[in-house]
Coordinates of C-alpha atoms in Angstrom, one line a residue:
L3 CA 0.4 33.1 -32.2
V4 CA -2.2 30.4 -32.0
V5 CA -1.5 27.2 -30.1
N6 CA -3.7 24.2 -30.6
I7 CA -4.3 22.8 -27.1
A8 CA -5.6 19.2 -27.1
I9 CA -8.2 19.4 -24.3
D10 CA -11.8 18.7 -24.1
L11 CA -13.7 22.0 -24.3
H12 CA -17.0 20.5 -23.4
P13 CA -16.3 18.4 -20.3
D14 CA -19.7 18.6 -18.5
Q15 CA -21.3 15.7 -20.4
A16 CA -18.5 13.3 -19.4
V17 CA -18.8 14.2 -15.8
L18 CA -22.6 13.9 -15.9
D19 CA -22.3 10.5 -17.5
S20 CA -19.9 9.4 -14.7
L21 CA -22.4 10.7 -12.1
K22 CA -25.2 8.8 -13.6
I23 CA -23.3 5.6 -14.0
Y24 CA -21.1 5.2 -10.9
Y25 CA -23.1 7.0 -8.2
V26 CA -26.2 5.2 -9.3
F27 CA -24.3 1.9 -9.4
F28 CA -23.0 2.5 -5.9
A29 CA -26.4 3.4 -4.6
V30 CA -27.9 0.2 -6.0
A31 CA -25.0 -1.9 -4.8
F32 CA -25.2 -0.4 -1.3
L33 CA -29.0 -1.2 -1.1
A34 CA -28.4 -4.8 -2.5
F35 CA -25.6 -5.2 0.1
E36 CA -28.2 -5.4 2.9
L37 CA -29.7 -8.5 1.2
V38 CA -26.5 -10.2 0.2
R39 CA -24.8 -9.8 3.6
R40 CA -27.6 -11.8 5.3
C41 CA -27.2 -14.7 2.9
L42 CA -23.4 -14.8 3.0
R43 CA -22.5 -14.1 6.6
K44 CA -19.2 -16.0 6.5
H45 CA -18.1 -13.9 3.6
F46 CA -19.0 -10.5 5.1
N47 CA -18.4 -11.3 8.9
C48 CA -15.0 -12.8 9.3
R49 CA -14.1 -11.4 12.7
A50 CA -15.3 -11.8 16.3
T51 CA -15.2 -8.1 17.4
P52 CA -18.1 -6.9 19.6
V53 CA -19.4 -4.8 16.7
A54 CA -19.3 -7.7 14.2
E55 CA -21.0 -10.2 16.6
A56 CA -24.1 -8.1 17.1
S57 CA -27.2 -8.4 15.0
Y58 CA -28.5 -5.4 12.9
S59 CA -31.5 -4.4 11.0
A60 CA -31.2 -2.9 7.5
F61 CA -28.3 -0.4 7.6
G62 CA -28.2 -0.7 11.4
W63 CA -24.5 -1.4 11.3
I64 CA -23.6 2.1 10.0
R65 CA -24.1 4.0 13.2
P66 CA -22.2 1.5 15.4
V67 CA -19.1 1.5 13.2
L68 CA -19.1 5.2 12.9
A69 CA -19.5 5.6 16.6
Q70 CA -16.4 3.5 17.4
S71 CA -13.8 5.7 19.1
D72 CA -10.1 5.9 18.3
D73 CA -9.3 3.8 21.3
A74 CA -11.7 1.1 20.2
I75 CA -10.1 1.1 16.7
L76 CA -6.6 0.9 18.2
E77 CA -7.7 -2.0 20.4
H78 CA -9.5 -4.1 17.9
C79 CA -7.7 -3.2 14.6
G80 CA -4.3 -1.8 15.4
L81 CA -2.3 1.4 15.0
D82 CA -2.1 1.2 11.2
A83 CA -5.8 0.9 10.9
L84 CA -6.3 4.0 13.1
C85 CA -3.8 5.9 10.9
F86 CA -5.8 4.8 7.8
L87 CA -9.2 5.9 9.1
R88 CA -7.8 9.1 10.5
L89 CA -6.4 9.9 7.0
L90 CA -9.9 9.4 5.6
R91 CA -11.2 11.8 8.2
L92 CA -8.4 14.3 7.4
G93 CA -9.3 14.1 3.7
R94 CA -13.0 14.6 4.5
N95 CA -12.2 17.7 6.6
I96 CA -10.0 19.2 3.9
A97 CA -12.8 18.5 1.3
L98 CA -15.4 20.1 3.6
G99 CA -13.2 23.2 3.8
S100 CA -13.0 23.2 0.0
M101 CA -16.8 22.9 -0.1
V102 CA -17.3 26.0 2.1
I103 CA -14.9 27.9 -0.1
S104 CA -16.7 26.8 -3.2
I105 CA -19.9 28.3 -1.9
M106 CA -18.2 31.7 -2.1
L107 CA -16.2 31.1 -5.3
I108 CA -18.8 29.6 -7.6
P109 CA -20.9 32.8 -7.7
V110 CA -17.8 34.8 -8.4
Y111 CA -16.9 32.5 -11.4
A112 CA -20.4 32.0 -12.7
T113 CA -21.2 35.7 -12.9
A114 CA -17.9 36.6 -14.6
S115 CA -17.7 37.8 -18.2
G116 CA -16.1 34.8 -19.9
R117 CA -14.0 34.7 -23.0
D118 CA -16.3 32.2 -24.6
S119 CA -20.1 31.9 -24.2
S120 CA -19.8 28.4 -22.9
S121 CA -22.8 26.5 -21.7
D122 CA -20.8 23.9 -19.9
W123 CA -21.7 24.1 -16.2
I124 CA -18.2 22.9 -15.1
V125 CA -16.5 25.7 -17.1
R126 CA -19.0 28.3 -15.9
M127 CA -18.3 27.5 -12.3
A128 CA -14.5 27.4 -12.7
M129 CA -11.7 29.9 -13.0
A130 CA -11.7 29.2 -16.8
N131 CA -14.9 31.2 -17.2
M132 CA -13.2 34.5 -16.2
N133 CA -11.8 37.1 -18.6
V134 CA -8.9 38.5 -16.5
T135 CA -8.4 41.5 -18.9
M136 CA -12.0 42.6 -18.4
D137 CA -12.3 42.1 -14.7
P138 CA -9.0 41.4 -13.0
N139 CA -10.3 42.1 -9.5
R140 CA -12.1 38.7 -9.4
L141 CA -8.7 37.0 -9.1
W142 CA -8.5 38.2 -5.6
A143 CA -11.2 35.6 -4.7
S144 CA -9.0 32.9 -6.1
A145 CA -6.0 34.1 -4.2
V146 CA -7.9 34.2 -1.0
A147 CA -9.3 30.8 -1.6
G148 CA -5.8 29.4 -2.1
V149 CA -4.6 30.9 1.1
A150 CA -7.6 29.8 3.0
I151 CA -7.4 26.1 2.0
T152 CA -3.6 26.1 2.7
F153 CA -4.0 27.4 6.3
W154 CA -7.0 25.1 6.9
T155 CA -4.9 22.1 5.8
K156 CA -1.9 23.2 7.9
Y157 CA -4.2 23.4 10.9
L158 CA -5.6 19.9 10.3
L159 CA -2.1 18.5 9.8
L160 CA -0.8 20.0 13.0
R161 CA -3.7 18.5 14.9
E162 CA -3.1 15.1 13.3
W163 CA 0.6 15.2 14.1
K164 CA -0.1 15.9 17.7
E165 CA -2.5 12.9 17.8
Y166 CA 0.1 10.7 16.1
T167 CA 2.8 11.7 18.6
T168 CA 0.5 10.8 21.5
R169 CA -0.5 7.5 20.0
R170 CA 3.0 6.6 19.0
H171 CA 4.4 7.3 22.5
A172 CA 1.5 5.2 24.0
F173 CA 2.4 2.3 21.7
L174 CA 6.1 2.5 22.6
S175 CA 5.4 2.5 26.3
R176 CA 3.5 -0.9 26.1
D177 CA 5.0 -3.7 28.1
L178 CA 5.5 -5.9 25.1
L179 CA 8.6 -8.0 24.1
Q180 CA 8.7 -6.1 20.8
Q181 CA 9.4 -2.8 22.6
Y182 CA 12.4 -4.3 24.4
T183 CA 14.0 -6.0 21.3
V184 CA 16.3 -4.4 18.7
L185 CA 17.6 -5.7 15.4
I186 CA 21.4 -5.2 14.9
N187 CA 22.7 -5.4 11.3
D188 CA 26.3 -5.2 10.0
L189 CA 28.0 -6.9 13.0
P190 CA 31.8 -6.9 12.8
K191 CA 33.3 -10.4 12.4
D192 CA 34.6 -10.5 16.0
L193 CA 31.1 -10.0 17.4
R194 CA 29.3 -12.7 15.3
T195 CA 29.0 -15.2 18.2
H196 CA 26.6 -15.3 21.1
A197 CA 29.4 -15.1 23.7
T198 CA 31.3 -12.2 22.1
L199 CA 28.3 -10.1 21.4
D200 CA 26.8 -10.7 24.8
A201 CA 30.0 -9.7 26.5
Y202 CA 30.3 -6.5 24.3
L203 CA 26.7 -5.5 25.1
E204 CA 27.1 -6.3 28.8
A205 CA 30.1 -3.9 28.8
L206 CA 27.9 -1.2 27.2
F207 CA 24.7 -1.9 29.2
P208 CA 25.6 -3.6 32.4
G209 CA 22.9 -5.9 33.7
N210 CA 20.4 -4.9 31.1
V211 CA 20.9 -7.6 28.4
D212 CA 18.3 -10.3 28.6
A213 CA 18.9 -12.4 25.4
V214 CA 21.1 -12.4 22.4
H215 CA 20.5 -14.4 19.2
I216 CA 22.8 -14.4 16.1
T217 CA 21.4 -15.2 12.7
M218 CA 23.0 -18.2 11.1
E219 CA 23.3 -19.5 7.5
C220 CA 21.4 -22.7 7.6
R221 CA 20.4 -23.3 4.0
A222 CA 20.9 -27.1 4.2
L223 CA 18.8 -27.2 7.4
E224 CA 16.0 -25.2 5.8
A225 CA 16.0 -27.6 2.8
K226 CA 15.6 -30.6 5.1
V227 CA 12.8 -28.8 7.0
A228 CA 11.0 -28.2 3.7
A229 CA 11.5 -31.9 2.8
R230 CA 10.1 -32.9 6.2
K231 CA 7.0 -30.8 5.7
A232 CA 6.4 -32.3 2.2
M233 CA 6.9 -35.8 3.7
L234 CA 4.5 -35.1 6.5
T235 CA 1.9 -34.0 4.0
K236 CA 2.4 -37.3 2.1
L237 CA 2.1 -39.3 5.3
E238 CA -1.1 -37.5 6.3
R239 CA -2.7 -38.1 2.9
A240 CA -1.8 -41.7 3.0
M241 CA -3.4 -42.1 6.4
V242 CA -6.6 -40.4 5.2
V243 CA -6.7 -42.8 2.2
N244 CA -6.0 -45.7 4.5
Q245 CA -9.1 -44.8 6.5
R246 CA -11.3 -44.5 3.4
K247 CA -9.9 -47.4 1.2
S248 CA -7.3 -50.1 1.3
P249 CA -3.7 -49.2 2.5
P250 CA -2.0 -47.2 -0.2
R251 CA 1.1 -48.6 -1.9
I252 CA 3.9 -46.7 -3.8
K253 CA 6.8 -47.8 -6.0
V254 CA 10.3 -47.4 -4.4
N255 CA 13.3 -48.7 -6.4
A256 CA 11.1 -50.6 -8.8
E257 CA 9.3 -52.4 -5.9
M258 CA 5.8 -51.8 -4.6
V259 CA 5.8 -51.1 -0.8
D260 CA 3.3 -49.9 1.7
A261 CA 3.2 -46.1 1.7
I262 CA 2.6 -45.4 5.4
P263 CA 5.6 -47.4 6.8
H264 CA 7.8 -46.0 4.1
Y265 CA 6.8 -42.4 4.8
Q266 CA 7.2 -42.9 8.5
S267 CA 10.7 -44.2 8.1
Q268 CA 11.6 -41.3 5.8
L269 CA 10.1 -38.9 8.3
T270 CA 12.1 -40.4 11.1
E271 CA 15.4 -40.1 9.1
L272 CA 14.6 -36.5 8.3
N273 CA 13.9 -35.7 12.0
T274 CA 17.2 -37.2 13.0
A275 CA 19.1 -35.4 10.3
I276 CA 17.5 -32.1 11.3
Q277 CA 18.4 -32.6 14.9
L278 CA 22.0 -33.4 13.9
D279 CA 22.2 -30.2 11.8
I280 CA 20.9 -28.1 14.6
E281 CA 23.6 -29.5 17.0
A282 CA 26.2 -29.0 14.3
L283 CA 25.3 -25.3 14.0
H284 CA 25.6 -24.8 17.8
T285 CA 28.9 -26.6 17.7
H286 CA 30.2 -24.3 15.0
E287 CA 29.2 -21.3 17.0
A288 CA 30.9 -22.6 20.1
E289 CA 34.1 -23.4 18.1
L290 CA 34.1 -19.9 16.6
G291 CA 33.7 -18.3 20.0
E292 CA 36.6 -20.4 21.4
S293 CA 38.8 -19.2 18.6
H294 CA 38.0 -15.6 19.4
D295 CA 38.7 -16.2 23.1
A296 CA 42.1 -17.7 22.2
G297 CA 42.9 -14.4 20.5
A298 CA 43.9 -16.0 17.1
S299 CA 45.3 -13.4 14.8
Q300 CA 43.8 -15.1 11.7
F301 CA 41.4 -17.9 11.0
I302 CA 42.6 -21.3 9.8
P303 CA 40.6 -22.6 6.8
E304 CA 38.3 -24.7 9.0
E305 CA 37.5 -21.7 11.2
A306 CA 37.0 -19.4 8.1
A307 CA 34.4 -21.9 6.9
I308 CA 32.7 -21.9 10.3
A309 CA 32.7 -18.1 10.3
K310 CA 30.6 -18.1 7.1
V311 CA 27.8 -19.8 9.0
M312 CA 27.5 -16.8 11.4
R313 CA 25.6 -13.9 9.7
P314 CA 26.1 -10.2 10.5
T315 CA 22.6 -9.8 12.1
A316 CA 21.4 -10.3 15.6
L317 CA 18.2 -9.9 17.7
V318 CA 18.9 -8.5 21.2
T319 CA 16.4 -8.2 24.0
F320 CA 17.0 -5.8 27.0
H321 CA 15.5 -5.6 30.4
S322 CA 14.5 -2.0 30.3
L323 CA 13.0 0.5 27.8
Q324 CA 15.8 2.9 28.7
A325 CA 18.5 0.5 27.6
T326 CA 16.5 -0.3 24.4
Q327 CA 16.2 3.4 23.4
S328 CA 19.8 4.0 24.3
A329 CA 20.9 1.2 21.9
L330 CA 18.7 2.7 19.2
Q331 CA 19.7 6.3 19.6
M332 CA 23.4 6.1 20.3
V333 CA 26.4 5.0 18.1
Q334 CA 27.8 1.8 19.5
T335 CA 31.1 1.5 17.6
T336 CA 33.7 3.8 16.1
N337 CA 32.8 2.6 12.5
P338 CA 29.5 4.1 11.3
L339 CA 29.2 1.4 8.8
E340 CA 28.9 -1.3 11.5
F341 CA 26.5 -2.1 14.2
N342 CA 23.4 -0.6 12.7
V343 CA 20.6 -0.8 15.3
A344 CA 16.9 -0.6 14.4
P345 CA 13.6 -1.5 16.2
A346 CA 12.8 -5.2 15.9
P347 CA 9.7 -6.1 13.9
H348 CA 7.2 -8.4 15.4
P349 CA 8.0 -12.1 14.6
S350 CA 4.8 -12.4 12.5
D351 CA 5.9 -9.4 10.5
M352 CA 9.5 -10.6 10.0
I353 CA 10.9 -11.6 6.6
W354 CA 13.4 -14.1 7.9
T355 CA 15.0 -14.9 4.6
N356 CA 16.2 -11.3 4.3
L357 CA 18.0 -11.3 7.7
G358 CA 21.8 -11.5 7.6
R359 CA 22.4 -9.5 4.4
T360 CA 25.5 -7.2 4.5
L361 CA 25.3 -3.5 4.1
H362 CA 26.8 -3.7 0.6
V363 CA 24.3 -6.2 -0.6
R364 CA 21.3 -4.2 0.8
N365 CA 22.5 -0.9 -0.7
S366 CA 23.3 -2.5 -4.0
A367 CA 19.8 -4.2 -4.2
R368 CA 18.0 -1.0 -3.2
L369 CA 19.9 1.1 -5.7
A370 CA 19.1 -1.4 -8.5
C371 CA 15.5 -1.4 -7.5
T372 CA 15.3 2.4 -7.4
L373 CA 16.7 2.5 -11.0
V374 CA 14.2 -0.1 -12.1
T375 CA 11.4 1.8 -10.5
A376 CA 12.4 5.0 -12.2
A377 CA 12.5 3.2 -15.5
V378 CA 9.1 1.7 -15.0
I379 CA 7.5 5.0 -14.1
F380 CA 9.2 6.7 -17.1
L381 CA 8.1 3.9 -19.6
W382 CA 4.6 4.0 -18.2
T383 CA 4.2 7.6 -19.6
G384 CA 3.3 6.4 -23.1
P385 CA 0.3 4.3 -22.0
T386 CA -0.8 7.1 -19.7
V387 CA -0.7 9.7 -22.5
F388 CA -2.7 7.4 -24.7
V389 CA -5.4 6.8 -22.1
T390 CA -5.6 10.5 -21.2
S391 CA -6.1 11.5 -24.8
L392 CA -9.2 9.3 -25.0
S393 CA -11.1 12.0 -23.2
N394 CA -10.8 14.3 -26.2
V395 CA -13.2 12.8 -28.7
Q396 CA -12.8 15.7 -31.1
L397 CA -9.1 15.0 -31.4
W398 CA -9.7 11.4 -32.2
R399 CA -12.4 12.3 -34.8
E400 CA -9.9 14.5 -36.6
K401 CA -7.2 11.8 -36.6
S402 CA -9.3 8.8 -37.4
P403 CA -12.0 9.1 -40.2
W404 CA -13.2 5.6 -39.1
L405 CA -14.0 6.9 -35.6
D406 CA -15.5 10.0 -37.0
D407 CA -17.9 8.0 -39.1
L408 CA -18.7 5.7 -36.2
F409 CA -19.5 8.6 -33.8
T410 CA -21.6 10.3 -36.5
T411 CA -23.6 7.2 -37.1
H412 CA -23.9 6.3 -33.4
P413 CA -23.6 9.5 -31.3
Q414 CA -24.6 7.5 -28.1
L415 CA -21.1 6.0 -28.2
V416 CA -19.4 9.4 -27.5
P417 CA -20.1 9.5 -23.8
L418 CA -19.0 5.9 -23.4
F419 CA -15.8 6.6 -25.2
K420 CA -15.0 9.5 -22.9
Q421 CA -15.4 7.1 -19.9
L422 CA -12.4 5.1 -21.2
S423 CA -9.9 7.7 -20.0
P424 CA -10.7 7.8 -16.3
L425 CA -11.4 4.0 -16.3
G426 CA -7.9 3.5 -17.9
L427 CA -6.3 5.5 -15.1
V428 CA -8.1 3.5 -12.5
A429 CA -7.0 0.3 -14.2
F430 CA -3.4 1.5 -14.2
S431 CA -3.7 2.2 -10.5
V432 CA -4.9 -1.4 -9.9
L433 CA -2.0 -2.9 -12.0
A434 CA 0.8 -0.8 -10.6
P435 CA 0.9 -2.2 -7.0
Y436 CA 1.7 -5.7 -8.3
V437 CA 4.6 -4.4 -10.4
F438 CA 6.1 -2.5 -7.5
L439 CA 5.5 -5.4 -5.1
F440 CA 7.7 -7.5 -7.4
I441 CA 10.4 -4.8 -7.4
A442 CA 10.3 -4.3 -3.7
S443 CA 10.7 -8.0 -2.9
F444 CA 14.3 -7.7 -4.1
E445 CA 15.2 -4.8 -1.8
G446 CA 15.9 -7.1 1.2
H447 CA 13.7 -5.5 3.8
A448 CA 13.7 -7.1 7.3
S449 CA 9.9 -6.9 7.7
Q450 CA 6.7 -7.0 5.7
S451 CA 5.8 -3.5 7.0
E452 CA 9.1 -2.0 5.7
M453 CA 8.5 -3.6 2.3
E454 CA 4.9 -2.3 2.2
S455 CA 6.2 1.1 3.2
S456 CA 8.6 1.0 0.2
I457 CA 5.7 -0.1 -2.1
Y458 CA 3.6 2.8 -0.7
T459 CA 6.4 5.4 -1.5
K460 CA 6.8 4.0 -5.0
L461 CA 3.0 4.1 -5.6
V462 CA 2.7 7.7 -4.4
I463 CA 5.4 8.9 -6.7
F464 CA 3.9 6.8 -9.5
H465 CA 0.4 8.3 -9.0
F466 CA 1.7 11.8 -8.7
Y467 CA 3.7 11.6 -11.9
Q468 CA 1.4 9.5 -14.0
T469 CA -2.1 10.3 -12.9
F470 CA -1.5 13.9 -12.0
V471 CA 1.5 15.4 -14.0
V472 CA 1.4 13.3 -17.2
S473 CA -2.4 13.3 -17.4
L474 CA -2.6 17.0 -16.7
F475 CA 0.0 18.3 -19.2
A476 CA 0.8 15.5 -21.6
T477 CA -1.7 16.2 -24.4
S478 CA -1.3 20.0 -24.3
L479 CA 2.5 19.9 -24.1
T480 CA 2.8 17.3 -26.8
S481 CA 0.7 19.2 -29.4
A482 CA 2.4 22.5 -28.6
L483 CA 6.0 21.2 -28.2
P484 CA 7.4 22.9 -31.3
T485 CA 6.0 26.2 -30.2
I486 CA 7.4 25.8 -26.6
L487 CA 10.8 25.1 -28.0
Q488 CA 10.7 28.3 -30.0
Q489 CA 9.0 30.4 -27.3
P490 CA 9.3 28.8 -23.8
V491 CA 7.1 31.5 -22.3
E492 CA 4.2 29.9 -24.1
A493 CA 4.3 26.9 -21.7
V494 CA 2.8 29.1 -19.0
H495 CA -0.1 30.0 -21.2
I496 CA -0.7 26.4 -22.3
M497 CA -0.6 25.2 -18.7
S498 CA -2.9 28.0 -17.5
K499 CA -5.5 26.7 -20.0
A500 CA -4.8 23.0 -19.5
V501 CA -5.1 22.9 -15.7
P502 CA -8.7 24.2 -15.4
Q503 CA -10.0 22.2 -18.4
Q504 CA -8.5 18.9 -17.1
A505 CA -10.6 19.1 -13.9
S506 CA -13.3 17.1 -15.6
L507 CA -11.0 14.1 -16.0
Y508 CA -10.1 14.2 -12.3
M509 CA -13.7 14.6 -11.3
S510 CA -14.6 11.5 -13.3
Y511 CA -11.6 9.7 -11.7
L512 CA -12.9 10.5 -8.1
I513 CA -16.4 9.5 -9.1
I514 CA -15.2 6.1 -10.4
Q515 CA -13.1 5.6 -7.3
T516 CA -16.3 6.2 -5.3
G517 CA -18.8 4.2 -7.3
L518 CA -16.7 1.3 -8.6
S519 CA -13.6 0.9 -6.3
L520 CA -15.5 1.2 -3.0
T521 CA -18.2 -1.2 -4.3
I522 CA -15.5 -3.8 -5.1
R523 CA -14.0 -3.4 -1.7
L524 CA -17.4 -3.6 0.1
Y525 CA -18.4 -6.8 -1.7
R526 CA -14.9 -8.3 -1.4
V527 CA -14.9 -9.2 -5.1
V528 CA -11.2 -10.0 -5.1
A529 CA -11.5 -12.3 -2.0
F530 CA -14.4 -14.0 -3.7
W531 CA -12.4 -14.9 -6.8
C532 CA -9.4 -16.0 -4.7
A533 CA -11.7 -18.2 -2.7
L534 CA -13.1 -19.7 -5.9
V535 CA -9.6 -20.5 -7.1
Y536 CA -8.9 -22.1 -3.7
R537 CA -12.0 -24.2 -3.8
V538 CA -11.2 -25.5 -7.3
C539 CA -7.5 -25.9 -7.2
A540 CA -6.3 -26.2 -3.6
P541 CA -5.7 -29.7 -2.1
R542 CA -8.1 -30.3 0.9
V543 CA -7.6 -34.0 1.7
T544 CA -6.2 -33.6 5.2
P545 CA -7.4 -31.4 8.0
R546 CA -4.2 -29.4 8.0
E547 CA -4.5 -28.7 4.3
R548 CA -8.1 -27.5 4.8
R549 CA -6.9 -25.1 7.5
A550 CA -3.9 -23.8 5.5
S551 CA -3.7 -21.3 2.7
W552 CA -2.6 -22.4 -0.8
F553 CA -0.2 -20.0 -2.6
G554 CA -1.9 -17.1 -0.8
F555 CA -5.4 -18.2 -1.7
T556 CA -7.9 -18.8 1.2
P557 CA -11.6 -19.3 1.8
T558 CA -13.7 -16.2 2.1
S559 CA -14.4 -17.0 5.7
V560 CA -10.7 -16.2 6.6
A561 CA -10.1 -12.6 7.6
E562 CA -8.0 -10.9 5.0
I563 CA -5.1 -8.5 5.4
C564 CA -5.8 -4.9 4.5
D565 CA -3.4 -3.8 1.7
Q566 CA -3.0 -0.3 3.0
S567 CA 0.1 0.4 0.9
Y568 CA -2.1 -0.1 -2.2
Q569 CA -5.1 2.0 -1.0
L570 CA -3.4 5.0 0.6
P571 CA -1.9 6.4 -2.6
H572 CA -5.4 6.7 -4.1
F573 CA -6.6 8.9 -1.2
F574 CA -3.4 10.9 -1.2
L575 CA -4.2 11.6 -4.9
A576 CA -7.8 12.7 -3.9
I577 CA -6.4 15.1 -1.3
L578 CA -4.0 16.5 -3.9
F579 CA -6.8 17.0 -6.4
V580 CA -8.9 18.9 -3.8
L581 CA -5.9 21.1 -2.8
V582 CA -4.9 21.9 -6.4
F583 CA -8.4 22.6 -7.8
C584 CA -10.0 24.3 -4.8
P585 CA -9.4 27.8 -6.2
I586 CA -9.5 26.6 -9.8
T587 CA -12.5 24.3 -10.1
P588 CA -14.1 24.4 -6.6
I589 CA -16.9 21.9 -7.5
L590 CA -14.3 19.1 -7.5
G591 CA -14.1 19.4 -3.7
W592 CA -17.7 18.1 -3.5
C593 CA -16.7 14.9 -5.4
G594 CA -13.7 14.5 -3.0
C595 CA -15.9 14.9 0.0
I596 CA -18.3 12.3 -1.2
L597 CA -15.4 9.9 -1.7
F598 CA -14.0 10.4 1.7
V599 CA -17.3 10.2 3.5
L600 CA -18.4 6.9 1.8
A601 CA -14.9 5.5 2.1
D602 CA -14.9 6.1 5.9
V603 CA -18.2 4.1 6.1
V604 CA -16.9 1.2 3.9
Y605 CA -13.5 0.9 5.4
R606 CA -14.7 1.1 9.0
R607 CA -17.0 -1.8 8.3
L608 CA -14.2 -3.7 6.7
F609 CA -11.8 -3.2 9.6
F610 CA -14.3 -4.3 12.2
F611 CA -15.9 -7.1 10.2
V612 CA -13.4 -8.4 7.6
F613 CA -9.8 -7.3 8.0
S614 CA -7.6 -9.3 10.3
P615 CA -6.3 -7.3 13.3
A616 CA -2.8 -6.0 13.4
P617 CA -2.1 -5.1 17.1
F618 CA 1.6 -5.0 16.6
T619 CA 1.8 -2.5 13.8
T620 CA 3.7 0.7 14.5
G621 CA 1.9 3.3 12.3
V622 CA 4.7 3.2 9.7
Y623 CA 2.6 5.0 7.0
W624 CA 1.6 8.0 9.1
P625 CA 4.7 10.1 9.0
K626 CA 5.2 9.5 5.3
M627 CA 1.6 10.2 4.4
Y628 CA 1.6 13.6 6.0
T629 CA 5.0 14.4 4.5
F630 CA 3.5 13.8 1.1
I631 CA 0.5 15.9 1.9
V632 CA 2.8 18.8 2.8
R633 CA 4.5 18.4 -0.5
G634 CA 1.1 18.3 -2.1
M635 CA 0.4 21.7 -0.6
Y636 CA 3.5 23.0 -2.2
V637 CA 2.3 21.6 -5.6
A638 CA -1.1 23.3 -5.0

């Protein structure tokens, strides 16, 4: 039985073309960076860390950023940054182990008696070059390599987990308000006032409750605050115009009036209305507390309306870490669906609009978002299969006479056509975060870190399924599907040939991530275009407008936030490739090592020179990342 497997049997040229294009591009860009950074200091030096404030000769900044200790990274960049850089270090060490193993494996594969007399260097240095029926003993080398890389990775993971535990405990022992505060969701109705909740917690933790704050529904107040902000902007603009030209005038009720007095009177009215609304909210809370103190069996309509103002979420601060941890680790009520206690995010990290949602609303939203995420990942399979098939030029020449004539007339287009496949996968990896960001925004997370963690989980699953599983097996299984339905055992044979041959695609993927993606990050290309939009479109009349962002756009001199949830899945995928292909195509580990070494240099510079510090982050990605790596070991 002959099965037509749609794979590229001559993969070396595509990898060589990727090496020539992207490694050379990175080398030239890295050399040019030394000239550009001197001309655009505000663009490349946004922070005031000791490393960033020093002056350096050509490439003189590399040694100082690499010499920064973990304590310095934690102090100047935050725990999440330390987790990110240690992950790059972990990937580099795993790839170094794969490189050592490849030194022993490549001679075993290269000297084997292959089925085909292939001249492709990738095939000759891979397991695909062996004829198992003629020399089965060589497979022992592959088996030993798989065991060796597994135990080496387990050793590195154990060491990293111990480091994470130490750092996490040190962070939790800091004398910061964040460590003494908890977020309580799903409060029962009789505890949704300051007085009742404070009395309840005092009974549980006598003398340890410092402050209690209940979230309140204040939609009307928020609308007035937004109106006041808009009115203040108009007033400031009018005052600037008044200094430059004549006093501005506007039309109000078909009459022309002076703008500044009108805006001032409107602002005064809004300030008064806001103050009255705040007092009304406090009055509602007091009235609801009095009704509870009176022991009313049921609310009258007015009290029921007041009760809707009090939301089932509270922020509570304790006097001691022991009381805080007791509240987090112990059940506080007989109903497990009530009084859900979680660590409180830092105020700058809080998504205030999501506080106060009930358990039913949160679970329903997350279930709906999970279903939508699964649908998006499934529907993305079609484009991924199409992009992956672009690497097989012979298949396209057979299906399209027009392409066959084009490649015959212009053979120099063949290597460029093969580059479309890994470039397409990289393009999908750039587009996917924005899709999942839109989905995660409806899940109702209490903090930005939780939402980014959710995006990160979705992206890891997406990359594993699309970039690894679909790209690995789609073309082979699609062409051989009728045969597999008749004889399912043939799937093993098809996969055994597809996995080694698809290594060239993943090598090109790693090379593109090294040469193109790292260059874009180093030069801050996205920040440059965002700053250009800000300069062209953003209003900058008043000093406050010039200091503020505009729909997320800022000047390049403003330190940007590191989008770790977008970047970490790429490096997880690189670690997965190294683990899977270490005994199959060991040369792939060299591409992975180059990626992690250069990424460590680039991202260390970005964290110390460009990215805004995040001292209150809790290392939320670390446990998930290493859980995914363990699962990647099972896949390998």
